[in-house]
PDB file of C-alpha atoms in Angstrom:
ATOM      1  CA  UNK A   1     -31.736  37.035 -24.144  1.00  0.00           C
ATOM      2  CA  UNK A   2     -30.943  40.462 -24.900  1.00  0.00           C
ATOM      3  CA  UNK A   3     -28.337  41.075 -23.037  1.00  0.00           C
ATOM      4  CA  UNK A   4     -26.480  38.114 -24.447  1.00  0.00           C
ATOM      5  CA  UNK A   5     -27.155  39.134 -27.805  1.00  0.00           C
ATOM      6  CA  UNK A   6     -26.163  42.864 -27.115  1.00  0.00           C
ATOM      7  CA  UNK A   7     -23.277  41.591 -25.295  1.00  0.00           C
ATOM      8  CA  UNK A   8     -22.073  39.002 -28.339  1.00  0.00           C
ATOM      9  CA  UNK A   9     -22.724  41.805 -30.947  1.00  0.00           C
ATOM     10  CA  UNK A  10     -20.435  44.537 -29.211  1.00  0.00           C
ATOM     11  CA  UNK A  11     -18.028  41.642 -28.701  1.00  0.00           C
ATOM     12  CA  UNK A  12     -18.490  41.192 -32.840  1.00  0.00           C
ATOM     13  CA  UNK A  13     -17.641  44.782 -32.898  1.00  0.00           C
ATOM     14  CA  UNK A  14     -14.422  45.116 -31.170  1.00  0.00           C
ATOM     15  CA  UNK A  15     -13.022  42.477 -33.098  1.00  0.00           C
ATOM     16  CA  UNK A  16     -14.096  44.188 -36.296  1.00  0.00           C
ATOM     17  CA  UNK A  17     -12.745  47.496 -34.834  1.00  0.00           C
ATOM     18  CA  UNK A  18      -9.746  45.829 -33.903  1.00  0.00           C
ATOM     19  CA  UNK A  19      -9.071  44.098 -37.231  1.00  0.00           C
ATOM     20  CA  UNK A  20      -9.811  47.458 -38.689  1.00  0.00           C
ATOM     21  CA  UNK A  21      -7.129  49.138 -36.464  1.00  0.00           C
ATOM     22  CA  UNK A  22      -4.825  46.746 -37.780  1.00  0.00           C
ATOM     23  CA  UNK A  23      -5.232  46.998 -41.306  1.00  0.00           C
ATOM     24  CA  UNK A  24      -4.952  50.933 -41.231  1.00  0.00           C
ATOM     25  CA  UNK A  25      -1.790  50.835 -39.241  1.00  0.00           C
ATOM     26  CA  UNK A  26       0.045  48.419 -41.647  1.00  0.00           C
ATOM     27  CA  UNK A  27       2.958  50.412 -42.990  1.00  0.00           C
ATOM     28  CA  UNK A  28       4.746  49.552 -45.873  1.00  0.00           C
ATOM     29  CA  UNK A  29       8.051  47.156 -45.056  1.00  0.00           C
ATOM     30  CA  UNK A  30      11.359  47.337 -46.853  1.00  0.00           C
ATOM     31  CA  UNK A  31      13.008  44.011 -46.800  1.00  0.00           C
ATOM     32  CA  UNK A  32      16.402  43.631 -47.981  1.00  0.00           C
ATOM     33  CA  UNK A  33      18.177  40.703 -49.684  1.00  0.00           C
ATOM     34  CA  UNK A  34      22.275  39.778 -49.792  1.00  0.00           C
ATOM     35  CA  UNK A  35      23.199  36.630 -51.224  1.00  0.00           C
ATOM     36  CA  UNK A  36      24.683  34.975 -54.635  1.00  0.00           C
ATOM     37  CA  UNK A  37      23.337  34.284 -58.273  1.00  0.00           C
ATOM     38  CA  UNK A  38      19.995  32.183 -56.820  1.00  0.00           C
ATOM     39  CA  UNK A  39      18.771  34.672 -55.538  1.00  0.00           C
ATOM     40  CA  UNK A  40      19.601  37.819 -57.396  1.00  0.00           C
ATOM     41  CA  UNK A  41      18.015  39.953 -59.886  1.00  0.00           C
ATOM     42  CA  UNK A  42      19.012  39.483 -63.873  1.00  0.00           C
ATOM     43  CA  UNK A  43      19.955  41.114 -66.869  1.00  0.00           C
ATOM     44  CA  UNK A  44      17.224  40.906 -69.699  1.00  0.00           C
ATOM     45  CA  UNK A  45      19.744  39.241 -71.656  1.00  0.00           C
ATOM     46  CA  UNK A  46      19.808  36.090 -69.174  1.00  0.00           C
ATOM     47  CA  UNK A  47      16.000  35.651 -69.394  1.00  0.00           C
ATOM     48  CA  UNK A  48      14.505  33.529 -68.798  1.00  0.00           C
ATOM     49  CA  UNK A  49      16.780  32.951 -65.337  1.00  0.00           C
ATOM     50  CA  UNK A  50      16.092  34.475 -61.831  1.00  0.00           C
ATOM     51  CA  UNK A  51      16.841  34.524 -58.678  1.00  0.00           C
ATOM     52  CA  UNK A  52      14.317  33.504 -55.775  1.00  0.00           C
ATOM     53  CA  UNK A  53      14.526  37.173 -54.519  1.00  0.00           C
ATOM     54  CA  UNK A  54      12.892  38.297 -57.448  1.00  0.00           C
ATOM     55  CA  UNK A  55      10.272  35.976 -57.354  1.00  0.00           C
ATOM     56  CA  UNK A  56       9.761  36.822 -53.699  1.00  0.00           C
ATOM     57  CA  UNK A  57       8.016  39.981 -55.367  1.00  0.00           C
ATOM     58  CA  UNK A  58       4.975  37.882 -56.119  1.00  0.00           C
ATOM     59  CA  UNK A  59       3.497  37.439 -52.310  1.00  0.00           C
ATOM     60  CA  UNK A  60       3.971  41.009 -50.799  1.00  0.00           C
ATOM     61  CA  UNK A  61       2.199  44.481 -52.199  1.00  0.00           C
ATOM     62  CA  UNK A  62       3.352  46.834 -54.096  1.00  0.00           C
ATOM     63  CA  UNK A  63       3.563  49.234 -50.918  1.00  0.00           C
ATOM     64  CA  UNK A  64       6.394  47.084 -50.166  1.00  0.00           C
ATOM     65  CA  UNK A  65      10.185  47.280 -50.805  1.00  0.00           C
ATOM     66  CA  UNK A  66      12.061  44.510 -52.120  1.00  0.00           C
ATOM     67  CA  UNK A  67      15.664  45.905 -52.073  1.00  0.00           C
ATOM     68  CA  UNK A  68      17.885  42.923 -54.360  1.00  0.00           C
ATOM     69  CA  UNK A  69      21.347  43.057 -53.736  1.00  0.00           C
ATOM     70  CA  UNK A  70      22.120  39.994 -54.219  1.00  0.00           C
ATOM     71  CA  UNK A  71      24.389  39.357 -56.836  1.00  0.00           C
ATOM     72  CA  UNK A  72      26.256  36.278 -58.740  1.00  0.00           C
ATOM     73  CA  UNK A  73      29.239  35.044 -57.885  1.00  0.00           C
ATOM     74  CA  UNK A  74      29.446  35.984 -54.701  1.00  0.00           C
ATOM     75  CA  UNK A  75      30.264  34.797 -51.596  1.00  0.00           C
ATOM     76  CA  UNK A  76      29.973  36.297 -47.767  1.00  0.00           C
ATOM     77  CA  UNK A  77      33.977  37.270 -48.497  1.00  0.00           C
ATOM     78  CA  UNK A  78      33.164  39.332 -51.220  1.00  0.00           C
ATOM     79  CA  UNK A  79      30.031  40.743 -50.567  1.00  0.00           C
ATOM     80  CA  UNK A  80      32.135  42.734 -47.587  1.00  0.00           C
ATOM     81  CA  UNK A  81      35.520  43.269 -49.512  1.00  0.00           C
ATOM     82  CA  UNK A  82      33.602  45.117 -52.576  1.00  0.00           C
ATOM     83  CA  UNK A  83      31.634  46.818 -49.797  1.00  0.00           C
ATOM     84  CA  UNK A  84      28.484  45.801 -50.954  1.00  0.00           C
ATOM     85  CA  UNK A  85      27.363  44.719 -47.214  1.00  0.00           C
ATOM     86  CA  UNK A  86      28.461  48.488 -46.499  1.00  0.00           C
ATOM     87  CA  UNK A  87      25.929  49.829 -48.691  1.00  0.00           C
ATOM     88  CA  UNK A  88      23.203  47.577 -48.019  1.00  0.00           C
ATOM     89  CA  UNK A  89      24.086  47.907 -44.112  1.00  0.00           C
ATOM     90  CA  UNK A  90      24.069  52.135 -44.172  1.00  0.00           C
ATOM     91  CA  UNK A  91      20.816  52.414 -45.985  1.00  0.00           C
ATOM     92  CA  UNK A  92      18.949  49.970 -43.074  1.00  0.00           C
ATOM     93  CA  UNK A  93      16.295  51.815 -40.684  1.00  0.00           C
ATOM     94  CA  UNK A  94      14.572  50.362 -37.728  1.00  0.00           C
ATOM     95  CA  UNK A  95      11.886  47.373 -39.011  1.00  0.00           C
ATOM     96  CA  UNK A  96      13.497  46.534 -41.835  1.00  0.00           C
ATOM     97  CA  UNK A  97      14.165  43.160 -42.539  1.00  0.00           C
ATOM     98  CA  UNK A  98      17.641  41.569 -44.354  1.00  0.00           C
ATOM     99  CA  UNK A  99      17.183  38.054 -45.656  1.00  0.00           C
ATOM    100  CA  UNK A 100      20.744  36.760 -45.996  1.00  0.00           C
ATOM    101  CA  UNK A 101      21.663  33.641 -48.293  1.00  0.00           C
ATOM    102  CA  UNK A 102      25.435  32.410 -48.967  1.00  0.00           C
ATOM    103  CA  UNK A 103      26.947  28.951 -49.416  1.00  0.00           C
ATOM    104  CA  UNK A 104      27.378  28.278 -53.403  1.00  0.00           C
ATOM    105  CA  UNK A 105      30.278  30.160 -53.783  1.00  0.00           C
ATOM    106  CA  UNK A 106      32.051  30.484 -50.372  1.00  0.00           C
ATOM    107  CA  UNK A 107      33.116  26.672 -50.832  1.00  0.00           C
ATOM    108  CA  UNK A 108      35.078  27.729 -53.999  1.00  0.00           C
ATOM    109  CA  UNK A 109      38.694  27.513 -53.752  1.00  0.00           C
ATOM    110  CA  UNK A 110      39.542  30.868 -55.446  1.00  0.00           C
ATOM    111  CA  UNK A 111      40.996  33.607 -52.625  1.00  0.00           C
ATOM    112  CA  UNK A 112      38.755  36.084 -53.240  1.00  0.00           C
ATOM    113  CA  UNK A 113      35.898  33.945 -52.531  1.00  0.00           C
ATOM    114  CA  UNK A 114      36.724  31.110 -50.495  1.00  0.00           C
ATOM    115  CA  UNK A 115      35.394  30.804 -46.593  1.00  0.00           C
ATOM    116  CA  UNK A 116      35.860  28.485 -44.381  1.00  0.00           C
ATOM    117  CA  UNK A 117      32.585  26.697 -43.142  1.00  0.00           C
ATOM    118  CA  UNK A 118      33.718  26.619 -39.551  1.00  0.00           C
ATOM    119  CA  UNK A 119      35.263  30.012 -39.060  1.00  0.00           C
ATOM    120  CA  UNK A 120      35.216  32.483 -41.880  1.00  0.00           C
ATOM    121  CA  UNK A 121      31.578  31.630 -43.025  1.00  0.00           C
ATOM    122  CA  UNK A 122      30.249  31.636 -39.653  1.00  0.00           C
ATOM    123  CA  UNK A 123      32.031  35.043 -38.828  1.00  0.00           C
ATOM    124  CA  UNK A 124      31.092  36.491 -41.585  1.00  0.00           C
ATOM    125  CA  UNK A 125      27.478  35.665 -41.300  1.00  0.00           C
ATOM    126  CA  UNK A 126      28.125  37.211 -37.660  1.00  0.00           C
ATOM    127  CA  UNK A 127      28.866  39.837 -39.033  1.00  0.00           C
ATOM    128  CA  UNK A 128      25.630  40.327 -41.345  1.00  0.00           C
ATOM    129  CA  UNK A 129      23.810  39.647 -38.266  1.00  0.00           C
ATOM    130  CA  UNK A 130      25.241  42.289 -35.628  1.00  0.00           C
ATOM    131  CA  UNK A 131      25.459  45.227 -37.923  1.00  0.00           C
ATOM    132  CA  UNK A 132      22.233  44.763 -39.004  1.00  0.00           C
ATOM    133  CA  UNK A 133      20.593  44.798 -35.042  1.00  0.00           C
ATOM    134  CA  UNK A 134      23.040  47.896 -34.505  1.00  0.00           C
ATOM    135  CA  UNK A 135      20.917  49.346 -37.112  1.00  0.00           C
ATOM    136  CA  UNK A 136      17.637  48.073 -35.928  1.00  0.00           C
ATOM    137  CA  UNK A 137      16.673  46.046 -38.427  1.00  0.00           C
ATOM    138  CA  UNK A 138      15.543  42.077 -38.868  1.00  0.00           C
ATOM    139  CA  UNK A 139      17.849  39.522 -39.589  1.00  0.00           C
ATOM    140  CA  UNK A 140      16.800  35.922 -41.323  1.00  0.00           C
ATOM    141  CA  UNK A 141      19.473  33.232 -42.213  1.00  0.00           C
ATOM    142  CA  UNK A 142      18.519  31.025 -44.936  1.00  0.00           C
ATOM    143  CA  UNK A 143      20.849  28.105 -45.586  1.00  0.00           C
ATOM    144  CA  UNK A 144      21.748  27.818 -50.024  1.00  0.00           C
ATOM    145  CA  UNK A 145      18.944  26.440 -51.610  1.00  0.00           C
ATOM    146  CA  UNK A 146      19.857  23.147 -53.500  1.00  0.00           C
ATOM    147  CA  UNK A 147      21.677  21.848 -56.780  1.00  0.00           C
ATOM    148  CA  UNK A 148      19.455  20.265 -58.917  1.00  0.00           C
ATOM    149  CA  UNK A 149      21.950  16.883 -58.815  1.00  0.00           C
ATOM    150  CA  UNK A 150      20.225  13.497 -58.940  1.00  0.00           C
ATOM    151  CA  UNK A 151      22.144  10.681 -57.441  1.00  0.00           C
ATOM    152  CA  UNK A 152      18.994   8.149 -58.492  1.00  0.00           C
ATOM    153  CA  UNK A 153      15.479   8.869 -58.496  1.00  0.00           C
ATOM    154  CA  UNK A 154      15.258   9.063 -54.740  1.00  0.00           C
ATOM    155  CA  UNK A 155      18.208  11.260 -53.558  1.00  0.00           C
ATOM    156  CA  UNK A 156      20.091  14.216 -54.786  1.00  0.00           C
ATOM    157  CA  UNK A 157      23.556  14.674 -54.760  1.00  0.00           C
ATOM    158  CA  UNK A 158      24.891  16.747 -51.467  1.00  0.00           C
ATOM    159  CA  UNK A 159      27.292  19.710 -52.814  1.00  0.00           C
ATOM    160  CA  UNK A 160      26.845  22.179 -49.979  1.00  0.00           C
ATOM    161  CA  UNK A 161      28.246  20.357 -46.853  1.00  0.00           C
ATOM    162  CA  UNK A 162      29.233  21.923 -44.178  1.00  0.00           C
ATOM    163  CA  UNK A 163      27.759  25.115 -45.096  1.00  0.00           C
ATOM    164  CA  UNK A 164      24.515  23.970 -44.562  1.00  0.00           C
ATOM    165  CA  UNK A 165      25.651  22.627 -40.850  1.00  0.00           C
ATOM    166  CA  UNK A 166      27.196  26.594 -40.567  1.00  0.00           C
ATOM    167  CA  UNK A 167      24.058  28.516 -41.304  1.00  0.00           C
ATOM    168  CA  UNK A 168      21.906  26.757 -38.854  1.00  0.00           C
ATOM    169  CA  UNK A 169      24.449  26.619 -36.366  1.00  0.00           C
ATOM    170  CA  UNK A 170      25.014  30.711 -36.460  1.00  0.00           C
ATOM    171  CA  UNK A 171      21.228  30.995 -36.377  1.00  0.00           C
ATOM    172  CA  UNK A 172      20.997  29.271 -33.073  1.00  0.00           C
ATOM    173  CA  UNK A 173      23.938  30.709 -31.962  1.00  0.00           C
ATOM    174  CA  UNK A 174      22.676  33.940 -32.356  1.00  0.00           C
ATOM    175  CA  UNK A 175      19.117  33.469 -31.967  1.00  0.00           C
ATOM    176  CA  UNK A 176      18.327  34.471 -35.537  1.00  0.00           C
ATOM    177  CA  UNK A 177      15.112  33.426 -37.536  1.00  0.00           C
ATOM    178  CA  UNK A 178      16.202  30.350 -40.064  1.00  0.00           C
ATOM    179  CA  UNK A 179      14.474  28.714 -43.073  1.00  0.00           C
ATOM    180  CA  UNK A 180      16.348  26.262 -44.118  1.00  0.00           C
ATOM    181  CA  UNK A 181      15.865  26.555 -47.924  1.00  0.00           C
ATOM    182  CA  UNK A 182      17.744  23.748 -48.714  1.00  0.00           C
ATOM    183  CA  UNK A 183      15.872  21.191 -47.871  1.00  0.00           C
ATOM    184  CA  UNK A 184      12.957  23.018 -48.330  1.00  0.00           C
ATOM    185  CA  UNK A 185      14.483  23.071 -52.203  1.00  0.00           C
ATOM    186  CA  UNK A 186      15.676  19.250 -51.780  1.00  0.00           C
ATOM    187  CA  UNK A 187      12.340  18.025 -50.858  1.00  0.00           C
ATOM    188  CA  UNK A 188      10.429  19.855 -53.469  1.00  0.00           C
ATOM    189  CA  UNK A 189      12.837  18.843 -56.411  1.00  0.00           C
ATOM    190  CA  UNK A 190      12.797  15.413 -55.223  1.00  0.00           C
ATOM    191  CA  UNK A 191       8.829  15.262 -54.627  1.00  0.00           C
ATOM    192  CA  UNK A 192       8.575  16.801 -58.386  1.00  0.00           C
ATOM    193  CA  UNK A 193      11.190  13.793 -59.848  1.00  0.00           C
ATOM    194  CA  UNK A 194      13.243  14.051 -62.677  1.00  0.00           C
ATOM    195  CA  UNK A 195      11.230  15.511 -65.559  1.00  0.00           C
ATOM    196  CA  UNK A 196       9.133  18.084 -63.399  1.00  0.00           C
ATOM    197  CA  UNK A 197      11.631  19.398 -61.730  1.00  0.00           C
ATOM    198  CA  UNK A 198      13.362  20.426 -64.548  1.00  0.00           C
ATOM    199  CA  UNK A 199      10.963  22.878 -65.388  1.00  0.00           C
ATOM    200  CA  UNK A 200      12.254  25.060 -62.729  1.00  0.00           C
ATOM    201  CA  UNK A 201      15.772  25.799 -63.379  1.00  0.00           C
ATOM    202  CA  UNK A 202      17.686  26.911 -66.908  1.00  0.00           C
ATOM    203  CA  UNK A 203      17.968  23.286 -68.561  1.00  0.00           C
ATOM    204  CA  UNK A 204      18.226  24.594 -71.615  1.00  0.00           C
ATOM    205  CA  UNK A 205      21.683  25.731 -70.510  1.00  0.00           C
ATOM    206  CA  UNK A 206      22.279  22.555 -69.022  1.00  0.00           C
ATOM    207  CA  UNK A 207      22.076  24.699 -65.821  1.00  0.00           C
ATOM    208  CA  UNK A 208      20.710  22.703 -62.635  1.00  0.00           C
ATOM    209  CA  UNK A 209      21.737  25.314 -60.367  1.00  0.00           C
ATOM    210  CA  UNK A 210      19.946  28.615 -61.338  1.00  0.00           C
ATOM    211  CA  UNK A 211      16.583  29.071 -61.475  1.00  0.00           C
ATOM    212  CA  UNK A 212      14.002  30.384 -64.454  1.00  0.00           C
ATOM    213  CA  UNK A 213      11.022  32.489 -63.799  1.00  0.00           C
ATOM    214  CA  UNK A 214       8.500  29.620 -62.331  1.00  0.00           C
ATOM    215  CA  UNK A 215      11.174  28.265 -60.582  1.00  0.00           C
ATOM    216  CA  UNK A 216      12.126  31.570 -58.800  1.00  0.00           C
ATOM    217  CA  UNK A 217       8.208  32.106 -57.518  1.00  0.00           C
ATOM    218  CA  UNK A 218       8.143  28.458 -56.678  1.00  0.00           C
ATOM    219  CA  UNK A 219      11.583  28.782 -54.130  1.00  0.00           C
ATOM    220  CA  UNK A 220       9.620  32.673 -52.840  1.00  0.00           C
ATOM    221  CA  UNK A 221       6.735  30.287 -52.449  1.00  0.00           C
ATOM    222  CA  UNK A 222       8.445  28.220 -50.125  1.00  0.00           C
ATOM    223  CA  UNK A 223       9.914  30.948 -48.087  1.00  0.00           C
ATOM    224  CA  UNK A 224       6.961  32.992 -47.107  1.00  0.00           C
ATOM    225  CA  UNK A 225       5.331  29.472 -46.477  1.00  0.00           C
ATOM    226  CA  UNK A 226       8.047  28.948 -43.719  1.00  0.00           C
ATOM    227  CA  UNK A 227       7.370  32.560 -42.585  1.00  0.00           C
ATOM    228  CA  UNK A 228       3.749  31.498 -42.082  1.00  0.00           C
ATOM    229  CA  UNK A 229       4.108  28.128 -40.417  1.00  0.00           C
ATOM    230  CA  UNK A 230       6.156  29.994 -38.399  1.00  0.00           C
ATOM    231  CA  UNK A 231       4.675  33.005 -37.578  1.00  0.00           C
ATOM    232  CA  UNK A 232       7.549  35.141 -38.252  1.00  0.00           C
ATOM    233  CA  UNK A 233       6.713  38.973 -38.097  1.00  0.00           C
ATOM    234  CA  UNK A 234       7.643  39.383 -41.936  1.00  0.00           C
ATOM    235  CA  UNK A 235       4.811  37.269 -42.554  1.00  0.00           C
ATOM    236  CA  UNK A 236       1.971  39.973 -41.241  1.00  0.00           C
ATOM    237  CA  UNK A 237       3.292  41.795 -44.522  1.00  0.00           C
ATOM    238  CA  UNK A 238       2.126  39.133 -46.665  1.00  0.00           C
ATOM    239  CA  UNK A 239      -0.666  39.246 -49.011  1.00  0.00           C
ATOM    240  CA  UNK A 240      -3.737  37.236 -48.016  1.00  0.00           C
ATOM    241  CA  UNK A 241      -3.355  34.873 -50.877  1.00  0.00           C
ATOM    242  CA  UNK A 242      -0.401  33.523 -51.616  1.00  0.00           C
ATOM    243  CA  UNK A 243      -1.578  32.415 -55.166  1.00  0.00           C
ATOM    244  CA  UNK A 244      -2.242  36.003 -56.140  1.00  0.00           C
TER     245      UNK A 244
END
């Protein structure tokens, strides 16, 4: 009998060794985030609107790095041609991570911003994707999250086509980590109805599109909840409780 307890309590012990291992070797992670307006940082004088990325602030320490380039108005075209990708893409080291989001505003039909969803777009996200390997870091393709567009009280209006189709497709072709934030966004506007729902985006701009401050932590909230379920790396980074 004491042998088995003797054995069981050293066994207790390297698992509490271990765990302690794994906590002290935790380094701080810099994670770094290129999209448009729903997911970028905002003036003071647009409060109370923000972007998911800033929200994403909420579930990881302050040890960590949230680098926010995202920025409105953008699409994958322009995020390269005002070399914006450059400067995100030379300040990337080994383990860092780059969330990428584009859709709302490469399906506008304005040069500068326009893609197309089966060549541009997809090329484009490519591009995002190599780079950032060549530099060592940690791609993750999210698809746009969604337009706050009822059709009825049981389905939303589609406005991102085949840009949704393009993300997920490039992920697989690549073999890149997806969350697919729209309908991760579709389900939880729809499950929240009319009247709910509009307490997470800027309705008192008649704005269904961008988020406010509880809406932003809400979209984060879904994200690191895919990271989980999926046991991506990025989600080791996490803190222990989400609700904190």
């Amino acid at each position: 009998m004491y042998i088995r307890i003797k054995s069981i309590n050293l066994f207790v012990l390297g698992i509490l060794t271990l765990y302690s291992c794994q906590s002290k070797s935790k380094e701080p992670v810099d994670i770094w985030l290129i999209g448009d307006s729903t997911m970028a940082r905002k003036s003071v004088s647009r409060n109370p609107e923000s972007g998911w990325g800033e929200g994403l602030k909420e579930f990881f320490t302050e040890k960590d790095t949230i680098h926010n380039h995202a920025a409105g108005g953008r699409s994958t075209k322009s995020f390269i041609t005002e070399k914006r990708w450059e400067a995100v893409k030379d300040s990337l080291k080994p383990g860092d991570f780059v969330v990428i989001q584009f859709g709302h505003n490469d399906e506008k039909n304005t040069p500068e911003l326009y893609t197309d969803p089966e060549t541009s777009f997809k090329q484009n996200l490519e591009k995002f994707i190599l780079e950032t390997k060549q530099q060592g870091a940690h791609p993750i393709l999210c698809s746009a999250i969604v337009r706050r567009h009822f059709e009825s009280d049981t389905s939303l209006i589609e406005t991102h086509g085949a840009y949704i189709d393009a993300v997920q497709q490039t992920a697989e072709k690549t073999g890149v980590p997806y969350v697919d934030m729209e309908q991760l966004t579709h389900d939880l506007v729809l499950n929240l109805g009319r009247k709910r729902s509009a307490e997470l985006y800027m309705i008192n701009r008649k704005d269904s599109t961008h988020l406010n401050h509880d809406g932003a932590k809400a979209v984060a909230h879904l994200f690191v909840e895919d990271l989980q379920n999926s046991e991506h790396p990025l989600a080791f980074y996490l803190k222990s409780n989400l609700n904190e």
